[in-house]
PDB file of C-alpha atoms in Angstrom:
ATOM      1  CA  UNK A  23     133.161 127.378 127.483  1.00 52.00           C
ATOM      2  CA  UNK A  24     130.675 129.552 125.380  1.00 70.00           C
ATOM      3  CA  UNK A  25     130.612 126.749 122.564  1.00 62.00           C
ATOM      4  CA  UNK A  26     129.999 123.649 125.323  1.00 63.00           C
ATOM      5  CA  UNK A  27     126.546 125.744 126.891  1.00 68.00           C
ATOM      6  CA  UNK A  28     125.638 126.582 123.484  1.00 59.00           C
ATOM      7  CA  UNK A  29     126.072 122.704 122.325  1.00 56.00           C
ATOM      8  CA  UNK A  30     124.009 122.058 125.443  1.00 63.00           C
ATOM      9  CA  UNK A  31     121.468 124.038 124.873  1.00 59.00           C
ATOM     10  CA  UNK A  32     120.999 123.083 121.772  1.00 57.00           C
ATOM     11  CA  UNK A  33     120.928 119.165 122.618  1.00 56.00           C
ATOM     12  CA  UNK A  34     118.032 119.500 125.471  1.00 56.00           C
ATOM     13  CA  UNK A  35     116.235 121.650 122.632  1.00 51.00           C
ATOM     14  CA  UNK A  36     116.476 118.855 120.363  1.00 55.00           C
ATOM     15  CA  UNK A  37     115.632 116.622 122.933  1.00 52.00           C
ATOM     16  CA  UNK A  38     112.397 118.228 124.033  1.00 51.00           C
ATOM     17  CA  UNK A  39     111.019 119.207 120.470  1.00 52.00           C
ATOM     18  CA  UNK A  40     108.742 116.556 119.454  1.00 49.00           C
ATOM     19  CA  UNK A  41     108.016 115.716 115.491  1.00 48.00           C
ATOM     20  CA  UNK A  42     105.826 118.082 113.328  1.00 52.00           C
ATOM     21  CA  UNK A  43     102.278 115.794 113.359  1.00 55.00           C
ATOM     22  CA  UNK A  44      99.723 115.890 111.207  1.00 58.00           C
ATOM     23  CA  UNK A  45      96.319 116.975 112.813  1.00 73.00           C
ATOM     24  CA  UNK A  46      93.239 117.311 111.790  1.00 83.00           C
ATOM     25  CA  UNK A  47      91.927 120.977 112.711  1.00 90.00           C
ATOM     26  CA  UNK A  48      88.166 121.619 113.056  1.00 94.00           C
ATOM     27  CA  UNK A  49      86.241 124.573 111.943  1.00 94.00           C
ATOM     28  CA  UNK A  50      82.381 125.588 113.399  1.00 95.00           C
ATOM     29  CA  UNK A  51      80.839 126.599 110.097  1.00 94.00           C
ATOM     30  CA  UNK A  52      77.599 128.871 109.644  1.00 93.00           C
ATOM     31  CA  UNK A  53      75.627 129.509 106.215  1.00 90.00           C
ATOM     32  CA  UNK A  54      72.451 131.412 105.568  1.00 85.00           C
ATOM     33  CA  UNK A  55      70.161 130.096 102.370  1.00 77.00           C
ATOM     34  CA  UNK A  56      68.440 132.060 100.295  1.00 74.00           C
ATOM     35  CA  UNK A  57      65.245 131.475 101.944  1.00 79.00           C
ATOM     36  CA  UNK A  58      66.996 132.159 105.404  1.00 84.00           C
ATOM     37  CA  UNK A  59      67.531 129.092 107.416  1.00 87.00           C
ATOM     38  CA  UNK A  60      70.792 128.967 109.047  1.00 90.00           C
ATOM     39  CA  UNK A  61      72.839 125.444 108.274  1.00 89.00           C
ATOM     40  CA  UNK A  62      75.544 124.625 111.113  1.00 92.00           C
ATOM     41  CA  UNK A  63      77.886 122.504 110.259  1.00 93.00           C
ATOM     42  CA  UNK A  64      81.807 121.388 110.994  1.00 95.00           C
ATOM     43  CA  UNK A  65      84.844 121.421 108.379  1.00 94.00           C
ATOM     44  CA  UNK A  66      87.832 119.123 109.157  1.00 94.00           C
ATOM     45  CA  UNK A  67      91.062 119.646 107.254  1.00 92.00           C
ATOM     46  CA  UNK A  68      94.770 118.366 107.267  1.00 88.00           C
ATOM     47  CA  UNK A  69      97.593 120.360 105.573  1.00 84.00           C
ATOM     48  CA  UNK A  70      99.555 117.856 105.629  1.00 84.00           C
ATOM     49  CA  UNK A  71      97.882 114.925 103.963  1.00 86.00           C
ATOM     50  CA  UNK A  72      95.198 117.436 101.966  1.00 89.00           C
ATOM     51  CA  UNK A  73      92.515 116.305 103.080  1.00 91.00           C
ATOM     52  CA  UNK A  74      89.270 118.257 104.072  1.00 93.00           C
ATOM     53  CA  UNK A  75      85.735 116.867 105.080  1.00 93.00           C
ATOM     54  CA  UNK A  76      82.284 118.291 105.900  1.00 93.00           C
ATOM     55  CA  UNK A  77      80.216 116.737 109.286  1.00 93.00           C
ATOM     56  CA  UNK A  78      76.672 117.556 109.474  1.00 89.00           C
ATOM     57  CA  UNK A  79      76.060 116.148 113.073  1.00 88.00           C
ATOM     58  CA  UNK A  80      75.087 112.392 111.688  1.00 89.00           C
ATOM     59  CA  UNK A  81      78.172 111.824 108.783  1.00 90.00           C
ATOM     60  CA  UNK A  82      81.599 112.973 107.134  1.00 91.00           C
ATOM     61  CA  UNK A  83      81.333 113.980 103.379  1.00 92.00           C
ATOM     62  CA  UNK A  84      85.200 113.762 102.244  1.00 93.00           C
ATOM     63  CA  UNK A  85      86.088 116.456 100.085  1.00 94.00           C
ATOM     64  CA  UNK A  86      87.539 115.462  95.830  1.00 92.00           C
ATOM     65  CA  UNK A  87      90.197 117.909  94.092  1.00 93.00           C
ATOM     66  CA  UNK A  88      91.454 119.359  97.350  1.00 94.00           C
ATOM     67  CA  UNK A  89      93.278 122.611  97.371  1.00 93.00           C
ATOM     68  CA  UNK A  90      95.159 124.063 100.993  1.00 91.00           C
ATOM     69  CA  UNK A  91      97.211 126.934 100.641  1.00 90.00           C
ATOM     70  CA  UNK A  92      97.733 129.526 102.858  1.00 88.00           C
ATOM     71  CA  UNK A  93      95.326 131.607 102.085  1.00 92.00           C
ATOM     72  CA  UNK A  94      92.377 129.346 101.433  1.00 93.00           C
ATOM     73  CA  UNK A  95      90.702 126.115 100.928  1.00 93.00           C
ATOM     74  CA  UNK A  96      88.656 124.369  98.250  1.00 94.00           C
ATOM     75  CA  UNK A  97      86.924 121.769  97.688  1.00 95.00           C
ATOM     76  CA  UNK A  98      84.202 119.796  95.417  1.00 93.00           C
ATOM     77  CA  UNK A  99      82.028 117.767  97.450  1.00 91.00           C
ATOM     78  CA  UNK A 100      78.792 115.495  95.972  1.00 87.00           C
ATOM     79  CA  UNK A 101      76.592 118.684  96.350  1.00 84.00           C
ATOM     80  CA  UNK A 102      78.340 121.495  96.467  1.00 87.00           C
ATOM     81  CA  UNK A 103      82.036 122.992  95.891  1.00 91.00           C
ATOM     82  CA  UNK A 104      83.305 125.274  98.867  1.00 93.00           C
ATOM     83  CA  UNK A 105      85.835 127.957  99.531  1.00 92.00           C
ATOM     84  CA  UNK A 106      87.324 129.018 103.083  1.00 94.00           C
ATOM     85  CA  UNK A 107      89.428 132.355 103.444  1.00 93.00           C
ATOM     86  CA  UNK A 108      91.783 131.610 105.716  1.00 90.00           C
ATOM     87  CA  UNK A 109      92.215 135.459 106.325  1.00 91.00           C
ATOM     88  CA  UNK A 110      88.726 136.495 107.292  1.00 92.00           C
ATOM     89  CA  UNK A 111      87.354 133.201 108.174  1.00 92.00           C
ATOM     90  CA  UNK A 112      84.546 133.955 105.237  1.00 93.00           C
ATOM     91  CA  UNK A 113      83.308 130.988 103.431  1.00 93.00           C
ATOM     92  CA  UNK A 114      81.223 130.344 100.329  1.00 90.00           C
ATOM     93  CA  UNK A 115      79.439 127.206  98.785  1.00 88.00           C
ATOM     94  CA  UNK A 116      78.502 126.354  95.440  1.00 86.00           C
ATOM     95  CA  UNK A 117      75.542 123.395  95.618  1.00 81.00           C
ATOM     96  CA  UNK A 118      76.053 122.190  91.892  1.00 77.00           C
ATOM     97  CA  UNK A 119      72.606 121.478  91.821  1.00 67.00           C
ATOM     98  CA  UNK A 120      69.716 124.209  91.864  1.00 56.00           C
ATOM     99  CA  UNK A 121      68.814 123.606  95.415  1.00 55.00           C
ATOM    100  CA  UNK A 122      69.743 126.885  96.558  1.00 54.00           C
ATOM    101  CA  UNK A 123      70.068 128.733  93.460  1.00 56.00           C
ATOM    102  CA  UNK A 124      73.532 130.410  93.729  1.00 64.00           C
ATOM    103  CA  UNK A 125      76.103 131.477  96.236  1.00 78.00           C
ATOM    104  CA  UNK A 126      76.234 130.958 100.040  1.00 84.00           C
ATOM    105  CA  UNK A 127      78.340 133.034 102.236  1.00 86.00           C
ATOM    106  CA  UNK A 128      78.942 132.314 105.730  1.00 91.00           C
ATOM    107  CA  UNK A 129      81.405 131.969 108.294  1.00 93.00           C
ATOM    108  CA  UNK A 130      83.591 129.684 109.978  1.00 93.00           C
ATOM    109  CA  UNK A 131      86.278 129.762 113.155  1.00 94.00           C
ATOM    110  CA  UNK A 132      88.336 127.097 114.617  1.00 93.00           C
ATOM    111  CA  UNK A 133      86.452 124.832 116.841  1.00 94.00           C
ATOM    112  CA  UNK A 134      87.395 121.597 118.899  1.00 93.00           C
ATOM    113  CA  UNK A 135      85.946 118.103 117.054  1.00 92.00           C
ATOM    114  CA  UNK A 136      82.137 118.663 117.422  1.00 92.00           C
ATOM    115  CA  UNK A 137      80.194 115.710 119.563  1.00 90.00           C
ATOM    116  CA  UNK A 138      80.172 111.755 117.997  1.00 88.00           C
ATOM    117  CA  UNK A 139      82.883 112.665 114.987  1.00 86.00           C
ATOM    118  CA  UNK A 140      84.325 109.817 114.258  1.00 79.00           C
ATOM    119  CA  UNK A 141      87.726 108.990 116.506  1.00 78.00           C
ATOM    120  CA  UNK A 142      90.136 108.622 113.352  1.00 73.00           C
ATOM    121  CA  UNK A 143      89.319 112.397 112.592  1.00 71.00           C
ATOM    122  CA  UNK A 144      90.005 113.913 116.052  1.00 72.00           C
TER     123      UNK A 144
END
């Protein structure tokens, strides 16, 4: 009797438990430049395929020699190279050029897809 609930309940379990997908989760990103403007800007990353991208508001920038572990993740993009903390939600950018002339630390949090992303990244 005990073995035929516990076969049951582990059949409508199953049943109900979708696949694991792969989604692209969004991040609301703030950094102050040396000279003191604030830049906004989203982050999208996948764990799954290892992919992370920046959106300024007008286009994606896809990230090159991605790295997602749990605690953080990097990327090089054109301008710069970044680094999220998972932990504290701190981020810093590199811009390999001397635009800014060092490092930027911000912030970011989880956000929903920002306004006109692209649909294949939502």
């Amino acid at each position: 009797m005990r073995f035929g609930t516990l076969l049951m309940a582990a059949v409508g379990l199953t049943a109900a438990a979708g696949p694991a997908r792969a989604e692209p989760r969004w991040l609301a990103c703030k950094v102050t430049d040396q000279g003191g403007q604030v830049r906004n800007f989203s982050v999208v990353f996948d764990d799954r395929r290892n992919t992370v991208g920046v959106w300024d508001g007008t286009s994606m920038a896809e990230g090159t020699s991605v790295v997602i572990t749990f605690q953080a993740l990097r990327a090089t993009f054109p301008n710069f190279s970044m680094t999220y903390n998972r932990n504290d939600g701190a981020y810093s950018m590199t811009p390999l050029g001397a635009n800014y002339g060092g490092l930027l630390h911000g912030e970011c949090r989880r956000s929903p897809p920002p306004p006109g992303v692209p649909a294949d990244r939502r």
